[in-house]
Amino acid sequence: TLDQTVFNSSEKDYFKRVALINNIKEKKKTGEMLSGTVISIWFNNSRPGELGYEKGKQIAESEINRLHALVSEGELSAWGAAEEIRNNPELSKIDPSYKTNAEFNFRVRRGEAITLDPDFDNMLWSLNEGQVSDVVLIKDSTSSDAKMIDSVFMFAKIDTKG
């Protein structure tokens, strides 16, 4: 708190002021961090893939739920889940960019965006290290009319929190 002892006064305590500034700088440097991996399967990446919207959504949901169960049970790492996605050429029929969209790692401070969905991001902050989120269905806009529609299934595994 800035008061007359450290701010806007001819009698301010300069050493106390410097100590407060250093404390704020340190807190900013060491702010709460969250890191992990998001696994995703898109079925409407600007537009549906060759199998169409509904069929693509069914395939994406089935596959992400299978991988989520394996990661949650500890039978597969997040990296392993992403590799399974990348090694499944059938997914090219629902998202031509399925290989690059399979995963992304994040390391953020509280308040920074992780995904397209702020509610999902907030839920990730409620998890502890090593926990796996639920599978979520996230909306994105279509390139043609900017309408928000269901587009991608995601889940995340938290690596570090602190």
PDB file of C-alpha atoms in Angstrom:
ATOM      1  CA  THR A   1       0.000   0.000   0.000  1.00  0.00           C
ATOM      2  CA  LEU A   2       1.302   3.367  -0.972  1.00  0.00           C
ATOM      3  CA  ASP A   3       0.751   5.912   1.766  1.00  0.00           C
ATOM      4  CA  GLN A   4       2.417   9.157   2.810  1.00  0.00           C
ATOM      5  CA  THR A   5       5.264   7.270   4.486  1.00  0.00           C
ATOM      6  CA  VAL A   6       6.491   6.077   1.084  1.00  0.00           C
ATOM      7  CA  PHE A   7       4.735   8.132  -1.579  1.00  0.00           C
ATOM      8  CA  ASN A   8       3.850  11.722  -2.438  1.00  0.00           C
ATOM      9  CA  SER A   9       5.279  13.303   0.679  1.00  0.00           C
ATOM     10  CA  SER A  10       8.377  15.333   1.390  1.00  0.00           C
ATOM     11  CA  GLU A  11       8.882  13.203   4.525  1.00  0.00           C
ATOM     12  CA  LYS A  12       8.627   9.811   2.798  1.00  0.00           C
ATOM     13  CA  ASP A  13      10.831   6.947   3.986  1.00  0.00           C
ATOM     14  CA  TYR A  14      12.923   6.354   0.867  1.00  0.00           C
ATOM     15  CA  PHE A  15      14.381   3.042   2.135  1.00  0.00           C
ATOM     16  CA  LYS A  16      10.896   1.699   2.918  1.00  0.00           C
ATOM     17  CA  ARG A  17       9.792   2.809  -0.560  1.00  0.00           C
ATOM     18  CA  VAL A  18      12.682   0.944  -2.233  1.00  0.00           C
ATOM     19  CA  ALA A  19      11.910  -2.150  -0.134  1.00  0.00           C
ATOM     20  CA  LEU A  20       8.242  -2.059  -1.244  1.00  0.00           C
ATOM     21  CA  ILE A  21       9.236  -1.711  -4.897  1.00  0.00           C
ATOM     22  CA  ASN A  22      11.673  -4.626  -4.634  1.00  0.00           C
ATOM     23  CA  ASN A  23       8.997  -6.735  -2.934  1.00  0.00           C
ATOM     24  CA  ILE A  24       6.533  -6.013  -5.767  1.00  0.00           C
ATOM     25  CA  LYS A  25       9.149  -6.825  -8.408  1.00  0.00           C
ATOM     26  CA  GLU A  26       9.923 -10.141  -6.693  1.00  0.00           C
ATOM     27  CA  LYS A  27       6.246 -11.069  -6.455  1.00  0.00           C
ATOM     28  CA  LYS A  28       5.796 -10.278 -10.131  1.00  0.00           C
ATOM     29  CA  LYS A  29       8.780 -12.477 -11.033  1.00  0.00           C
ATOM     30  CA  THR A  30       7.616 -15.377  -8.917  1.00  0.00           C
ATOM     31  CA  GLY A  31       3.881 -15.097  -9.608  1.00  0.00           C
ATOM     32  CA  GLU A  32       1.816 -18.230  -9.557  1.00  0.00           C
ATOM     33  CA  MET A  33       2.723 -20.435 -12.525  1.00  0.00           C
ATOM     34  CA  LEU A  34       0.990 -23.379 -14.160  1.00  0.00           C
ATOM     35  CA  SER A  35       2.478 -25.720 -16.737  1.00  0.00           C
ATOM     36  CA  GLY A  36       1.287 -28.797 -18.532  1.00  0.00           C
ATOM     37  CA  THR A  37       0.134 -30.273 -21.802  1.00  0.00           C
ATOM     38  CA  VAL A  38      -3.155 -29.919 -23.662  1.00  0.00           C
ATOM     39  CA  ILE A  39      -4.220 -32.823 -25.864  1.00  0.00           C
ATOM     40  CA  SER A  40      -6.733 -31.961 -28.580  1.00  0.00           C
ATOM     41  CA  ILE A  41      -8.610 -33.393 -31.512  1.00  0.00           C
ATOM     42  CA  TRP A  42     -10.294 -30.900 -33.822  1.00  0.00           C
ATOM     43  CA  PHE A  43     -13.283 -31.845 -35.967  1.00  0.00           C
ATOM     44  CA  ASN A  44     -14.131 -28.340 -37.198  1.00  0.00           C
ATOM     45  CA  ASN A  45     -10.850 -26.545 -37.837  1.00  0.00           C
ATOM     46  CA  SER A  46     -12.321 -23.495 -39.618  1.00  0.00           C
ATOM     47  CA  ARG A  47     -14.486 -25.992 -41.496  1.00  0.00           C
ATOM     48  CA  PRO A  48     -15.421 -29.668 -41.126  1.00  0.00           C
ATOM     49  CA  GLY A  49     -13.110 -32.314 -42.555  1.00  0.00           C
ATOM     50  CA  GLU A  50     -13.997 -34.626 -45.424  1.00  0.00           C
ATOM     51  CA  LEU A  51     -16.180 -36.874 -43.209  1.00  0.00           C
ATOM     52  CA  GLY A  52     -18.457 -33.976 -42.316  1.00  0.00           C
ATOM     53  CA  TYR A  53     -19.270 -32.225 -39.076  1.00  0.00           C
ATOM     54  CA  GLU A  54     -21.341 -34.854 -37.225  1.00  0.00           C
ATOM     55  CA  LYS A  55     -19.206 -37.872 -38.171  1.00  0.00           C
ATOM     56  CA  GLY A  56     -16.028 -35.929 -37.408  1.00  0.00           C
ATOM     57  CA  LYS A  57     -17.382 -34.912 -34.009  1.00  0.00           C
ATOM     58  CA  GLN A  58     -18.253 -38.561 -33.198  1.00  0.00           C
ATOM     59  CA  ILE A  59     -14.801 -39.810 -34.170  1.00  0.00           C
ATOM     60  CA  ALA A  60     -13.018 -37.026 -32.283  1.00  0.00           C
ATOM     61  CA  GLU A  61     -15.076 -37.614 -29.136  1.00  0.00           C
ATOM     62  CA  SER A  62     -14.548 -41.362 -29.196  1.00  0.00           C
ATOM     63  CA  GLU A  63     -10.788 -41.066 -29.698  1.00  0.00           C
ATOM     64  CA  ILE A  64     -10.229 -38.279 -27.142  1.00  0.00           C
ATOM     65  CA  ASN A  65     -12.246 -40.199 -24.514  1.00  0.00           C
ATOM     66  CA  ARG A  66     -10.159 -43.332 -25.131  1.00  0.00           C
ATOM     67  CA  LEU A  67      -6.902 -41.397 -24.781  1.00  0.00           C
ATOM     68  CA  HIS A  68      -8.182 -39.485 -21.749  1.00  0.00           C
ATOM     69  CA  ALA A  69      -8.948 -42.756 -19.956  1.00  0.00           C
ATOM     70  CA  LEU A  70      -5.457 -44.098 -20.667  1.00  0.00           C
ATOM     71  CA  VAL A  71      -3.740 -40.900 -19.472  1.00  0.00           C
ATOM     72  CA  SER A  72      -5.976 -40.652 -16.395  1.00  0.00           C
ATOM     73  CA  GLU A  73      -5.200 -44.252 -15.447  1.00  0.00           C
ATOM     74  CA  GLY A  74      -1.466 -43.665 -15.876  1.00  0.00           C
ATOM     75  CA  GLU A  75      -1.197 -46.154 -18.727  1.00  0.00           C
ATOM     76  CA  LEU A  76      -0.128 -43.446 -21.192  1.00  0.00           C
ATOM     77  CA  SER A  77       1.660 -40.124 -20.819  1.00  0.00           C
ATOM     78  CA  ALA A  78       0.302 -36.924 -22.332  1.00  0.00           C
ATOM     79  CA  TRP A  79       3.136 -37.113 -24.854  1.00  0.00           C
ATOM     80  CA  GLY A  80       2.122 -40.708 -25.646  1.00  0.00           C
ATOM     81  CA  ALA A  81      -1.477 -39.614 -26.230  1.00  0.00           C
ATOM     82  CA  ALA A  82      -0.280 -36.940 -28.648  1.00  0.00           C
ATOM     83  CA  GLU A  83       1.857 -39.522 -30.452  1.00  0.00           C
ATOM     84  CA  GLU A  84      -1.163 -41.804 -30.836  1.00  0.00           C
ATOM     85  CA  ILE A  85      -3.070 -38.926 -32.412  1.00  0.00           C
ATOM     86  CA  ARG A  86      -0.169 -38.079 -34.744  1.00  0.00           C
ATOM     87  CA  ASN A  87       0.171 -41.742 -35.743  1.00  0.00           C
ATOM     88  CA  ASN A  88      -3.515 -42.117 -36.656  1.00  0.00           C
ATOM     89  CA  PRO A  89      -3.867 -41.139 -40.342  1.00  0.00           C
ATOM     90  CA  GLU A  90      -7.667 -41.623 -40.163  1.00  0.00           C
ATOM     91  CA  LEU A  91      -7.808 -38.356 -38.188  1.00  0.00           C
ATOM     92  CA  SER A  92      -6.729 -36.496 -41.337  1.00  0.00           C
ATOM     93  CA  LYS A  93     -10.311 -37.006 -42.532  1.00  0.00           C
ATOM     94  CA  ILE A  94     -11.632 -34.817 -39.718  1.00  0.00           C
ATOM     95  CA  ASP A  95      -8.732 -32.332 -39.422  1.00  0.00           C
ATOM     96  CA  PRO A  96      -6.009 -31.968 -42.076  1.00  0.00           C
ATOM     97  CA  SER A  97      -3.772 -30.416 -39.381  1.00  0.00           C
ATOM     98  CA  TYR A  98      -4.359 -33.197 -36.826  1.00  0.00           C
ATOM     99  CA  LYS A  99      -0.632 -33.836 -36.325  1.00  0.00           C
ATOM    100  CA  THR A 100       0.255 -30.288 -35.299  1.00  0.00           C
ATOM    101  CA  ASN A 101      -3.012 -29.830 -33.382  1.00  0.00           C
ATOM    102  CA  ALA A 102      -2.499 -32.982 -31.287  1.00  0.00           C
ATOM    103  CA  GLU A 103      -0.835 -31.214 -28.361  1.00  0.00           C
ATOM    104  CA  PHE A 104       0.669 -28.062 -27.050  1.00  0.00           C
ATOM    105  CA  ASN A 105       2.640 -27.412 -23.930  1.00  0.00           C
ATOM    106  CA  PHE A 106       1.920 -24.380 -21.812  1.00  0.00           C
ATOM    107  CA  ARG A 107       3.620 -22.465 -19.040  1.00  0.00           C
ATOM    108  CA  VAL A 108       1.589 -19.473 -17.912  1.00  0.00           C
ATOM    109  CA  ARG A 109       1.078 -17.078 -15.042  1.00  0.00           C
ATOM    110  CA  ARG A 110      -2.366 -16.654 -13.528  1.00  0.00           C
ATOM    111  CA  GLY A 111      -4.478 -14.520 -15.833  1.00  0.00           C
ATOM    112  CA  GLU A 112      -2.685 -15.529 -19.038  1.00  0.00           C
ATOM    113  CA  ALA A 113      -4.668 -17.468 -21.638  1.00  0.00           C
ATOM    114  CA  ILE A 114      -3.969 -21.155 -22.170  1.00  0.00           C
ATOM    115  CA  THR A 115      -6.701 -22.171 -24.618  1.00  0.00           C
ATOM    116  CA  LEU A 116      -9.598 -20.630 -26.548  1.00  0.00           C
ATOM    117  CA  ASP A 117     -11.888 -21.107 -23.537  1.00  0.00           C
ATOM    118  CA  PRO A 118     -11.387 -18.986 -20.391  1.00  0.00           C
ATOM    119  CA  ASP A 119     -13.671 -21.320 -18.387  1.00  0.00           C
ATOM    120  CA  PHE A 120     -11.476 -24.312 -19.251  1.00  0.00           C
ATOM    121  CA  ASP A 121      -8.372 -22.273 -18.401  1.00  0.00           C
ATOM    122  CA  ASN A 122      -9.830 -21.400 -14.989  1.00  0.00           C
ATOM    123  CA  MET A 123     -10.678 -25.044 -14.353  1.00  0.00           C
ATOM    124  CA  LEU A 124      -7.072 -26.001 -15.095  1.00  0.00           C
ATOM    125  CA  TRP A 125      -5.944 -23.692 -12.269  1.00  0.00           C
ATOM    126  CA  SER A 126      -8.084 -25.737  -9.850  1.00  0.00           C
ATOM    127  CA  LEU A 127      -6.081 -28.904 -10.580  1.00  0.00           C
ATOM    128  CA  ASN A 128      -2.976 -30.061  -8.741  1.00  0.00           C
ATOM    129  CA  GLU A 129       0.302 -31.303 -10.162  1.00  0.00           C
ATOM    130  CA  GLY A 130      -0.127 -34.615 -11.956  1.00  0.00           C
ATOM    131  CA  GLN A 131      -3.892 -34.292 -12.309  1.00  0.00           C
ATOM    132  CA  VAL A 132      -5.729 -34.712 -15.594  1.00  0.00           C
ATOM    133  CA  SER A 133      -8.681 -32.493 -16.471  1.00  0.00           C
ATOM    134  CA  ASP A 134     -11.994 -33.721 -17.774  1.00  0.00           C
ATOM    135  CA  VAL A 135     -12.512 -33.786 -21.527  1.00  0.00           C
ATOM    136  CA  VAL A 136     -14.118 -30.540 -22.639  1.00  0.00           C
ATOM    137  CA  LEU A 137     -15.831 -29.525 -25.854  1.00  0.00           C
ATOM    138  CA  ILE A 138     -14.681 -26.082 -26.953  1.00  0.00           C
ATOM    139  CA  LYS A 139     -16.224 -23.718 -29.447  1.00  0.00           C
ATOM    140  CA  ASP A 140     -14.361 -21.786 -32.120  1.00  0.00           C
ATOM    141  CA  SER A 141     -15.508 -19.487 -34.879  1.00  0.00           C
ATOM    142  CA  THR A 142     -15.979 -20.571 -38.443  1.00  0.00           C
ATOM    143  CA  SER A 143     -13.904 -18.681 -40.952  1.00  0.00           C
ATOM    144  CA  SER A 144     -16.887 -17.799 -43.107  1.00  0.00           C
ATOM    145  CA  ASP A 145     -19.223 -16.062 -40.646  1.00  0.00           C
ATOM    146  CA  ALA A 146     -17.417 -15.892 -37.266  1.00  0.00           C
ATOM    147  CA  LYS A 147     -20.244 -17.915 -35.677  1.00  0.00           C
ATOM    148  CA  MET A 148     -19.077 -19.857 -32.596  1.00  0.00           C
ATOM    149  CA  ILE A 149     -19.689 -23.611 -32.869  1.00  0.00           C
ATOM    150  CA  ASP A 150     -18.386 -26.790 -31.237  1.00  0.00           C
ATOM    151  CA  SER A 151     -15.009 -27.435 -32.830  1.00  0.00           C
ATOM    152  CA  VAL A 152     -12.497 -29.317 -30.669  1.00  0.00           C
ATOM    153  CA  PHE A 153     -12.270 -31.782 -27.793  1.00  0.00           C
ATOM    154  CA  MET A 154      -9.464 -31.165 -25.287  1.00  0.00           C
ATOM    155  CA  PHE A 155      -8.075 -32.319 -22.002  1.00  0.00           C
ATOM    156  CA  ALA A 156      -4.941 -31.321 -20.131  1.00  0.00           C
ATOM    157  CA  LYS A 157      -2.438 -32.809 -17.746  1.00  0.00           C
ATOM    158  CA  ILE A 158      -0.864 -30.474 -15.195  1.00  0.00           C
ATOM    159  CA  ASP A 159       2.892 -30.811 -14.740  1.00  0.00           C
ATOM    160  CA  THR A 160       3.709 -28.050 -12.260  1.00  0.00           C
ATOM    161  CA  LYS A 161       1.774 -25.548 -10.231  1.00  0.00           C
ATOM    162  CA  GLY A 162       3.209 -22.972  -7.924  1.00  0.00           C
TER     163      GLY A 162
END
